[in-house]
Amino acid sequence: YLQRFDGIDQDAYEATAIMYRLIDEFGLRTAPAVLFENVKIDGNVIKGPIVANMQGPLHAEALLLGATAYPDDPRETYRSATAVMLSRLEANDGQWPLIPPREVEAADAPVKAIIARGDDIDVTDFAFIKGNPGDGGRYINTASVFTRDPDMGVNLGTYRCQIKGPRKIMINFEEGQTGKKMADAALARGETRMDITLVGGQDPITWMVSSSRIPSRIGNNKPIDELAVAGGFRGKAVDVVRTEDGAFLVPAHAEMIIEGTVSITETLIEGPYGEWAGYHFPGKKMPKPRQDVTCVTFRDNAIHPTCVPAVPPNSTVNFIAMCQSNDSVIALKKAGFPIIDGLQTFETAGHWFV
């Protein structure tokens, strides 16, 4: 399930080409995860390593959830994982099970191995890539982005984040997303900045919870402990540690933490970017909030996950479709509909329910 490559020239988009070739060769549902080392980025060789497509194969969800995997039948494997998830919902009255996170000391947190502050920070030194020729620049695209609101509490979201300089990152909050709602609420209170932290190389369950609307905040502005939801999926608590600025409790076993504040009023142009649907929209260059990075903590030889955007299904949508499918099934059953089964298709990134 893992292919390794050394000496990749991403200035020539070799990593992107390899990922697309593997999809062509093995199919969207069974292409392996890949690991790239010693990658040429902006003329410099950066050790990395970079990993991609970690959860692209449909077997990944079964392995994460402890469901039965069928090596020769990825569709049956996906159904097996979906059934396990649905059974957990049904056993908990339609609610996702919760196990609260467990705080640990900084000395016990691998992500605190190296700490850079102020002028010692240069995020361009890390192996974040420009994934496609039409992209506006290098991106961090698999981070769990932590934000906070007095009413909604802490939110974990996955937004594309364009690197604009050694200590400047653009955060692509979109309309309807919780990060955008929190930024708008802060602006309405007269605030111009808010705390923000990017968590990279987090455990796959935490990343998938932050990438999905599980549990959904639609119509609900009350606090949701998404790390407790991740713990419920994992079957054990997520170990967390306080950020250096004290703003958030973040996964202690992540690979990298990027702390700072985001300006709500001072923006820079972000984009364009290879969208999840497999297309570029060259005109999609929009002003977005700017994160000013104040501290980076990371493991020695940190691993940098990335997602190469491709036509669905890809590693960003399988779990989302699975979670939302089960949410929909439970909601319809509670409403009295005689539903037997349902699926939000991952070919449509979970946008269609059957």
PDB file of N, CA and C in Angstrom, residues 234-314:
ATOM      1  N   ARG A 234     -11.401   6.600  17.366  1.00  0.00           N
ATOM      2  CA  ARG A 234     -10.163   5.871  17.635  1.00  0.00           C
ATOM      3  C   ARG A 234     -10.349   4.790  18.688  1.00  0.00           C
ATOM      4  N   GLY A 235     -11.325   5.005  19.586  1.00  0.00           N
ATOM      5  CA  GLY A 235     -11.500   4.092  20.706  1.00  0.00           C
ATOM      6  C   GLY A 235     -10.571   4.412  21.860  1.00  0.00           C
ATOM      7  N   LYS A 236      -9.872   5.529  21.798  1.00  0.00           N
ATOM      8  CA  LYS A 236      -9.006   5.985  22.888  1.00  0.00           C
ATOM      9  C   LYS A 236      -8.785   7.486  22.728  1.00  0.00           C
ATOM     10  N   ALA A 237      -8.421   8.131  23.826  1.00  0.00           N
ATOM     11  CA  ALA A 237      -8.281   9.579  23.829  1.00  0.00           C
ATOM     12  C   ALA A 237      -7.140  10.039  22.927  1.00  0.00           C
ATOM     13  N   VAL A 238      -7.325  11.219  22.323  1.00  0.00           N
ATOM     14  CA  VAL A 238      -6.250  11.887  21.607  1.00  0.00           C
ATOM     15  C   VAL A 238      -5.390  12.621  22.642  1.00  0.00           C
ATOM     16  N   ASP A 239      -4.105  12.318  22.693  1.00  0.00           N
ATOM     17  CA  ASP A 239      -3.202  13.057  23.573  1.00  0.00           C
ATOM     18  C   ASP A 239      -3.007  14.464  23.014  1.00  0.00           C
ATOM     19  N   VAL A 240      -3.176  15.469  23.866  1.00  0.00           N
ATOM     20  CA  VAL A 240      -3.045  16.860  23.430  1.00  0.00           C
ATOM     21  C   VAL A 240      -2.059  17.597  24.318  1.00  0.00           C
ATOM     22  N   VAL A 241      -1.502  18.680  23.765  1.00  0.00           N
ATOM     23  CA  VAL A 241      -0.542  19.509  24.484  1.00  0.00           C
ATOM     24  C   VAL A 241      -0.872  20.966  24.199  1.00  0.00           C
ATOM     25  N   ARG A 242      -0.568  21.841  25.129  1.00  0.00           N
ATOM     26  CA  ARG A 242      -0.856  23.260  24.963  1.00  0.00           C
ATOM     27  C   ARG A 242       0.122  23.878  23.960  1.00  0.00           C
ATOM     28  N   THR A 243      -0.383  24.706  23.047  1.00  0.00           N
ATOM     29  CA  THR A 243       0.504  25.426  22.129  1.00  0.00           C
ATOM     30  C   THR A 243       1.380  26.398  22.913  1.00  0.00           C
ATOM     31  N   GLU A 244       2.459  26.827  22.298  1.00  0.00           N
ATOM     32  CA  GLU A 244       3.395  27.716  22.975  1.00  0.00           C
ATOM     33  C   GLU A 244       2.751  29.045  23.343  1.00  0.00           C
ATOM     34  N   ASP A 245       1.784  29.499  22.526  1.00  0.00           N
ATOM     35  CA  ASP A 245       1.101  30.748  22.853  1.00  0.00           C
ATOM     36  C   ASP A 245      -0.067  30.544  23.814  1.00  0.00           C
ATOM     37  N   GLY A 246      -0.331  29.288  24.178  1.00  0.00           N
ATOM     38  CA  GLY A 246      -1.382  28.981  25.137  1.00  0.00           C
ATOM     39  C   GLY A 246      -2.782  28.996  24.580  1.00  0.00           C
ATOM     40  N   ALA A 247      -2.931  29.200  23.264  1.00  0.00           N
ATOM     41  CA  ALA A 247      -4.259  29.399  22.691  1.00  0.00           C
ATOM     42  C   ALA A 247      -5.057  28.112  22.537  1.00  0.00           C
ATOM     43  N   PHE A 248      -4.399  26.990  22.248  1.00  0.00           N
ATOM     44  CA  PHE A 248      -5.130  25.769  21.920  1.00  0.00           C
ATOM     45  C   PHE A 248      -4.456  24.547  22.536  1.00  0.00           C
ATOM     46  N   LEU A 249      -5.258  23.507  22.738  1.00  0.00           N
ATOM     47  CA  LEU A 249      -4.758  22.163  22.993  1.00  0.00           C
ATOM     48  C   LEU A 249      -4.766  21.415  21.668  1.00  0.00           C
ATOM     49  N   VAL A 250      -3.601  20.914  21.252  1.00  0.00           N
ATOM     50  CA  VAL A 250      -3.450  20.314  19.927  1.00  0.00           C
ATOM     51  C   VAL A 250      -2.863  18.909  20.061  1.00  0.00           C
ATOM     52  N   PRO A 251      -3.047  18.058  19.042  1.00  0.00           N
ATOM     53  CA  PRO A 251      -2.529  16.696  19.123  1.00  0.00           C
ATOM     54  C   PRO A 251      -1.020  16.651  19.397  1.00  0.00           C
ATOM     55  N   ALA A 252      -0.647  15.980  20.470  1.00  0.00           N
ATOM     56  CA  ALA A 252       0.751  15.944  20.907  1.00  0.00           C
ATOM     57  C   ALA A 252       1.621  15.095  19.992  1.00  0.00           C
ATOM     58  N   HIS A 253       1.008  14.172  19.252  1.00  0.00           N
ATOM     59  CA  HIS A 253       1.783  13.275  18.401  1.00  0.00           C
ATOM     60  C   HIS A 253       1.750  13.694  16.938  1.00  0.00           C
ATOM     61  N   ALA A 254       1.326  14.935  16.673  1.00  0.00           N
ATOM     62  CA  ALA A 254       1.379  15.456  15.316  1.00  0.00           C
ATOM     63  C   ALA A 254       2.826  15.635  14.871  1.00  0.00           C
ATOM     64  N   GLU A 255       3.012  15.942  13.596  1.00  0.00           N
ATOM     65  CA  GLU A 255       4.349  16.165  13.070  1.00  0.00           C
ATOM     66  C   GLU A 255       4.782  17.627  13.200  1.00  0.00           C
ATOM     67  N   MET A 256       3.819  18.562  13.074  1.00  0.00           N
ATOM     68  CA  MET A 256       4.173  19.989  13.071  1.00  0.00           C
ATOM     69  C   MET A 256       2.995  20.827  13.540  1.00  0.00           C
ATOM     70  N   ILE A 257       3.281  21.878  14.300  1.00  0.00           N
ATOM     71  CA  ILE A 257       2.292  22.850  14.746  1.00  0.00           C
ATOM     72  C   ILE A 257       2.759  24.231  14.286  1.00  0.00           C
ATOM     73  N   ILE A 258       1.905  24.963  13.574  1.00  0.00           N
ATOM     74  CA  ILE A 258       2.223  26.314  13.118  1.00  0.00           C
ATOM     75  C   ILE A 258       1.265  27.272  13.818  1.00  0.00           C
ATOM     76  N   GLU A 259       1.785  28.054  14.752  1.00  0.00           N
ATOM     77  CA  GLU A 259       0.964  28.951  15.573  1.00  0.00           C
ATOM     78  C   GLU A 259       1.008  30.374  15.025  1.00  0.00           C
ATOM     79  N   GLY A 260      -0.003  31.147  15.384  1.00  0.00           N
ATOM     80  CA  GLY A 260       0.006  32.549  14.998  1.00  0.00           C
ATOM     81  C   GLY A 260      -1.356  33.182  15.178  1.00  0.00           C
ATOM     82  N   THR A 261      -1.502  34.337  14.578  1.00  0.00           N
ATOM     83  CA  THR A 261      -2.784  35.022  14.549  1.00  0.00           C
ATOM     84  C   THR A 261      -3.124  35.323  13.102  1.00  0.00           C
ATOM     85  N   VAL A 262      -4.423  35.422  12.814  1.00  0.00           N
ATOM     86  CA  VAL A 262      -4.861  35.722  11.467  1.00  0.00           C
ATOM     87  C   VAL A 262      -5.499  37.105  11.470  1.00  0.00           C
ATOM     88  N   SER A 263      -5.103  37.927  10.505  1.00  0.00           N
ATOM     89  CA  SER A 263      -5.694  39.254  10.359  1.00  0.00           C
ATOM     90  C   SER A 263      -6.991  39.131   9.585  1.00  0.00           C
ATOM     91  N   ILE A 264      -8.061  39.638  10.172  1.00  0.00           N
ATOM     92  CA  ILE A 264      -9.364  39.586   9.512  1.00  0.00           C
ATOM     93  C   ILE A 264      -9.522  40.737   8.530  1.00  0.00           C
ATOM     94  N   THR A 265      -8.817  41.828   8.786  1.00  0.00           N
ATOM     95  CA  THR A 265      -8.976  43.030   7.971  1.00  0.00           C
ATOM     96  C   THR A 265      -7.882  43.196   6.922  1.00  0.00           C
ATOM     97  N   GLU A 266      -6.693  42.633   7.170  1.00  0.00           N
ATOM     98  CA  GLU A 266      -5.591  42.742   6.223  1.00  0.00           C
ATOM     99  C   GLU A 266      -5.502  41.442   5.434  1.00  0.00           C
ATOM    100  N   THR A 267      -5.705  41.512   4.141  1.00  0.00           N
ATOM    101  CA  THR A 267      -5.771  40.309   3.321  1.00  0.00           C
ATOM    102  C   THR A 267      -4.727  40.373   2.203  1.00  0.00           C
ATOM    103  N   LEU A 268      -4.469  39.214   1.626  1.00  0.00           N
ATOM    104  CA  LEU A 268      -3.642  39.096   0.429  1.00  0.00           C
ATOM    105  C   LEU A 268      -4.376  38.178  -0.547  1.00  0.00           C
ATOM    106  N   ILE A 269      -3.979  38.230  -1.807  1.00  0.00           N
ATOM    107  CA  ILE A 269      -4.637  37.405  -2.815  1.00  0.00           C
ATOM    108  C   ILE A 269      -4.194  35.954  -2.685  1.00  0.00           C
ATOM    109  N   GLU A 270      -5.161  35.058  -2.665  1.00  0.00           N
ATOM    110  CA  GLU A 270      -4.919  33.611  -2.595  1.00  0.00           C
ATOM    111  C   GLU A 270      -5.437  32.956  -3.871  1.00  0.00           C
ATOM    112  N   GLY A 271      -4.683  31.946  -4.348  1.00  0.00           N
ATOM    113  CA  GLY A 271      -5.119  31.173  -5.500  1.00  0.00           C
ATOM    114  C   GLY A 271      -4.430  31.624  -6.787  1.00  0.00           C
ATOM    115  N   PRO A 272      -4.845  30.951  -7.915  1.00  0.00           N
ATOM    116  CA  PRO A 272      -5.804  29.841  -7.994  1.00  0.00           C
ATOM    117  C   PRO A 272      -5.203  28.531  -7.486  1.00  0.00           C
ATOM    118  N   TYR A 273      -6.031  27.494  -7.516  1.00  0.00           N
ATOM    119  CA  TYR A 273      -5.643  26.214  -6.925  1.00  0.00           C
ATOM    120  C   TYR A 273      -6.386  25.100  -7.645  1.00  0.00           C
ATOM    121  N   GLY A 274      -5.719  23.950  -7.813  1.00  0.00           N
ATOM    122  CA  GLY A 274      -6.375  22.794  -8.418  1.00  0.00           C
ATOM    123  C   GLY A 274      -7.489  22.297  -7.517  1.00  0.00           C
ATOM    124  N   GLU A 275      -8.738  22.509  -7.921  1.00  0.00           N
ATOM    125  CA  GLU A 275      -9.880  22.228  -7.058  1.00  0.00           C
ATOM    126  C   GLU A 275     -10.154  20.738  -6.946  1.00  0.00           C
ATOM    127  N   TRP A 276     -10.948  20.384  -5.900  1.00  0.00           N
ATOM    128  CA  TRP A 276     -11.246  18.974  -5.627  1.00  0.00           C
ATOM    129  C   TRP A 276     -11.949  18.301  -6.801  1.00  0.00           C
ATOM    130  N   ALA A 277     -12.644  19.075  -7.638  1.00  0.00           N
ATOM    131  CA  ALA A 277     -13.375  18.472  -8.758  1.00  0.00           C
ATOM    132  C   ALA A 277     -12.470  18.131  -9.931  1.00  0.00           C
ATOM    133  N   GLY A 278     -11.162  18.464  -9.822  1.00  0.00           N
ATOM    134  CA  GLY A 278     -10.233  18.117 -10.880  1.00  0.00           C
ATOM    135  C   GLY A 278     -10.016  19.220 -11.893  1.00  0.00           C
ATOM    136  N   TYR A 279     -10.398  20.448 -11.553  1.00  0.00           N
ATOM    137  CA  TYR A 279     -10.280  21.563 -12.485  1.00  0.00           C
ATOM    138  C   TYR A 279      -9.564  22.740 -11.829  1.00  0.00           C
ATOM    139  N   HIS A 280      -9.003  23.602 -12.689  1.00  0.00           N
ATOM    140  CA  HIS A 280      -8.496  24.895 -12.259  1.00  0.00           C
ATOM    141  C   HIS A 280      -9.479  25.972 -12.700  1.00  0.00           C
ATOM    142  N   PHE A 281      -9.639  26.967 -11.862  1.00  0.00           N
ATOM    143  CA  PHE A 281     -10.401  28.146 -12.230  1.00  0.00           C
ATOM    144  C   PHE A 281      -9.433  29.323 -12.152  1.00  0.00           C
ATOM    145  N   PRO A 282      -8.771  29.670 -13.284  1.00  0.00           N
ATOM    146  CA  PRO A 282      -7.687  30.660 -13.250  1.00  0.00           C
ATOM    147  C   PRO A 282      -8.113  32.000 -12.660  1.00  0.00           C
ATOM    148  N   GLY A 283      -9.382  32.340 -12.809  1.00  0.00           N
ATOM    149  CA  GLY A 283      -9.834  33.617 -12.300  1.00  0.00           C
ATOM    150  C   GLY A 283     -10.138  33.633 -10.818  1.00  0.00           C
ATOM    151  N   LYS A 284     -10.049  32.454 -10.173  1.00  0.00           N
ATOM    152  CA  LYS A 284     -10.398  32.385  -8.759  1.00  0.00           C
ATOM    153  C   LYS A 284      -9.208  32.814  -7.905  1.00  0.00           C
ATOM    154  N   LYS A 285      -8.956  34.095  -7.919  1.00  0.00           N
ATOM    155  CA  LYS A 285      -7.950  34.709  -7.052  1.00  0.00           C
ATOM    156  C   LYS A 285      -8.694  35.681  -6.157  1.00  0.00           C
ATOM    157  N   MET A 286      -8.694  35.420  -4.867  1.00  0.00           N
ATOM    158  CA  MET A 286      -9.533  36.193  -3.965  1.00  0.00           C
ATOM    159  C   MET A 286      -8.741  36.652  -2.746  1.00  0.00           C
ATOM    160  N   PRO A 287      -9.092  37.803  -2.183  1.00  0.00           N
ATOM    161  CA  PRO A 287      -8.444  38.228  -0.939  1.00  0.00           C
ATOM    162  C   PRO A 287      -8.859  37.326   0.219  1.00  0.00           C
ATOM    163  N   LYS A 288      -7.882  36.843   0.973  1.00  0.00           N
ATOM    164  CA  LYS A 288      -8.138  35.930   2.082  1.00  0.00           C
ATOM    165  C   LYS A 288      -7.360  36.385   3.320  1.00  0.00           C
ATOM    166  N   PRO A 289      -7.829  35.980   4.507  1.00  0.00           N
ATOM    167  CA  PRO A 289      -7.128  36.371   5.737  1.00  0.00           C
ATOM    168  C   PRO A 289      -5.682  35.884   5.754  1.00  0.00           C
ATOM    169  N   ARG A 290      -4.804  36.684   6.354  1.00  0.00           N
ATOM    170  CA  ARG A 290      -3.370  36.391   6.399  1.00  0.00           C
ATOM    171  C   ARG A 290      -2.970  35.943   7.791  1.00  0.00           C
ATOM    172  N   GLN A 291      -2.357  34.752   7.864  1.00  0.00           N
ATOM    173  CA  GLN A 291      -1.799  34.311   9.134  1.00  0.00           C
ATOM    174  C   GLN A 291      -0.374  34.817   9.263  1.00  0.00           C
ATOM    175  N   ASP A 292      -0.091  35.468  10.381  1.00  0.00           N
ATOM    176  CA  ASP A 292       1.277  35.839  10.732  1.00  0.00           C
ATOM    177  C   ASP A 292       1.787  34.790  11.718  1.00  0.00           C
ATOM    178  N   VAL A 293       2.781  34.031  11.296  1.00  0.00           N
ATOM    179  CA  VAL A 293       3.281  32.900  12.072  1.00  0.00           C
ATOM    180  C   VAL A 293       4.188  33.407  13.192  1.00  0.00           C
ATOM    181  N   THR A 294       3.922  32.956  14.396  1.00  0.00           N
ATOM    182  CA  THR A 294       4.712  33.389  15.561  1.00  0.00           C
ATOM    183  C   THR A 294       5.572  32.270  16.141  1.00  0.00           C
ATOM    184  N   CYS A 295       5.207  31.016  15.872  1.00  0.00           N
ATOM    185  CA  CYS A 295       5.959  29.889  16.440  1.00  0.00           C
ATOM    186  C   CYS A 295       5.680  28.637  15.626  1.00  0.00           C
ATOM    187  N   VAL A 296       6.700  27.818  15.430  1.00  0.00           N
ATOM    188  CA  VAL A 296       6.537  26.506  14.784  1.00  0.00           C
ATOM    189  C   VAL A 296       7.214  25.474  15.668  1.00  0.00           C
ATOM    190  N   THR A 297       6.479  24.445  16.039  1.00  0.00           N
ATOM    191  CA  THR A 297       7.063  23.317  16.768  1.00  0.00           C
ATOM    192  C   THR A 297       6.906  22.075  15.895  1.00  0.00           C
ATOM    193  N   PHE A 298       7.913  21.199  15.934  1.00  0.00           N
ATOM    194  CA  PHE A 298       7.842  20.053  15.028  1.00  0.00           C
ATOM    195  C   PHE A 298       8.774  18.944  15.495  1.00  0.00           C
ATOM    196  N   ARG A 299       8.494  17.754  14.975  1.00  0.00           N
ATOM    197  CA  ARG A 299       9.358  16.608  15.230  1.00  0.00           C
ATOM    198  C   ARG A 299      10.658  16.749  14.438  1.00  0.00           C
ATOM    199  N   ASP A 300      11.678  16.080  14.899  1.00  0.00           N
ATOM    200  CA  ASP A 300      12.896  15.944  14.115  1.00  0.00           C
ATOM    201  C   ASP A 300      12.570  15.078  12.900  1.00  0.00           C
ATOM    202  N   ASN A 301      12.961  15.519  11.700  1.00  0.00           N
ATOM    203  CA  ASN A 301      12.640  14.806  10.459  1.00  0.00           C
ATOM    204  C   ASN A 301      11.126  14.638  10.299  1.00  0.00           C
ATOM    205  N   ALA A 302      10.407  15.732  10.492  1.00  0.00           N
ATOM    206  CA  ALA A 302       8.942  15.682  10.409  1.00  0.00           C
ATOM    207  C   ALA A 302       8.474  15.227   9.030  1.00  0.00           C
ATOM    208  N   ILE A 303       7.413  14.421   9.025  1.00  0.00           N
ATOM    209  CA  ILE A 303       6.778  13.957   7.797  1.00  0.00           C
ATOM    210  C   ILE A 303       5.696  14.966   7.402  1.00  0.00           C
ATOM    211  N   HIS A 304       5.611  15.282   6.117  1.00  0.00           N
ATOM    212  CA  HIS A 304       4.664  16.291   5.639  1.00  0.00           C
ATOM    213  C   HIS A 304       3.617  15.641   4.733  1.00  0.00           C
ATOM    214  N   PRO A 305       2.415  15.401   5.241  1.00  0.00           N
ATOM    215  CA  PRO A 305       1.350  14.870   4.381  1.00  0.00           C
ATOM    216  C   PRO A 305       0.888  15.933   3.390  1.00  0.00           C
ATOM    217  N   THR A 306       0.540  15.504   2.190  1.00  0.00           N
ATOM    218  CA  THR A 306      -0.044  16.403   1.203  1.00  0.00           C
ATOM    219  C   THR A 306      -1.134  15.666   0.453  1.00  0.00           C
ATOM    220  N   CYS A 307      -1.997  16.426  -0.168  1.00  0.00           N
ATOM    221  CA  CYS A 307      -3.054  15.854  -0.991  1.00  0.00           C
ATOM    222  C   CYS A 307      -2.888  16.399  -2.393  1.00  0.00           C
ATOM    223  N   VAL A 308      -2.763  15.513  -3.367  1.00  0.00           N
ATOM    224  CA  VAL A 308      -2.709  15.935  -4.761  1.00  0.00           C
ATOM    225  C   VAL A 308      -4.139  15.976  -5.273  1.00  0.00           C
ATOM    226  N   PRO A 309      -4.703  17.164  -5.510  1.00  0.00           N
ATOM    227  CA  PRO A 309      -6.103  17.237  -5.940  1.00  0.00           C
ATOM    228  C   PRO A 309      -6.329  16.442  -7.211  1.00  0.00           C
ATOM    229  N   ALA A 310      -7.428  15.730  -7.244  1.00  0.00           N
ATOM    230  CA  ALA A 310      -7.776  14.915  -8.408  1.00  0.00           C
ATOM    231  C   ALA A 310      -9.282  14.773  -8.466  1.00  0.00           C
ATOM    232  N   VAL A 311      -9.765  14.300  -9.611  1.00  0.00           N
ATOM    233  CA  VAL A 311     -11.196  14.074  -9.748  1.00  0.00           C
ATOM    234  C   VAL A 311     -11.630  13.065  -8.700  1.00  0.00           C
ATOM    235  N   PRO A 312     -12.725  13.328  -7.955  1.00  0.00           N
ATOM    236  CA  PRO A 312     -13.171  12.381  -6.933  1.00  0.00           C
ATOM    237  C   PRO A 312     -13.465  11.015  -7.545  1.00  0.00           C
ATOM    238  N   PRO A 313     -13.326   9.913  -6.757  1.00  0.00           N
ATOM    239  CA  PRO A 313     -12.986   9.955  -5.343  1.00  0.00           C
ATOM    240  C   PRO A 313     -11.482  10.083  -5.113  1.00  0.00           C
ATOM    241  N   ASN A 314     -11.104  10.793  -4.070  1.00  0.00           N
ATOM    242  CA  ASN A 314      -9.703  10.869  -3.679  1.00  0.00           C
ATOM    243  C   ASN A 314      -9.637  10.821  -2.166  1.00  0.00           C
TER     244      ASN A 314
END
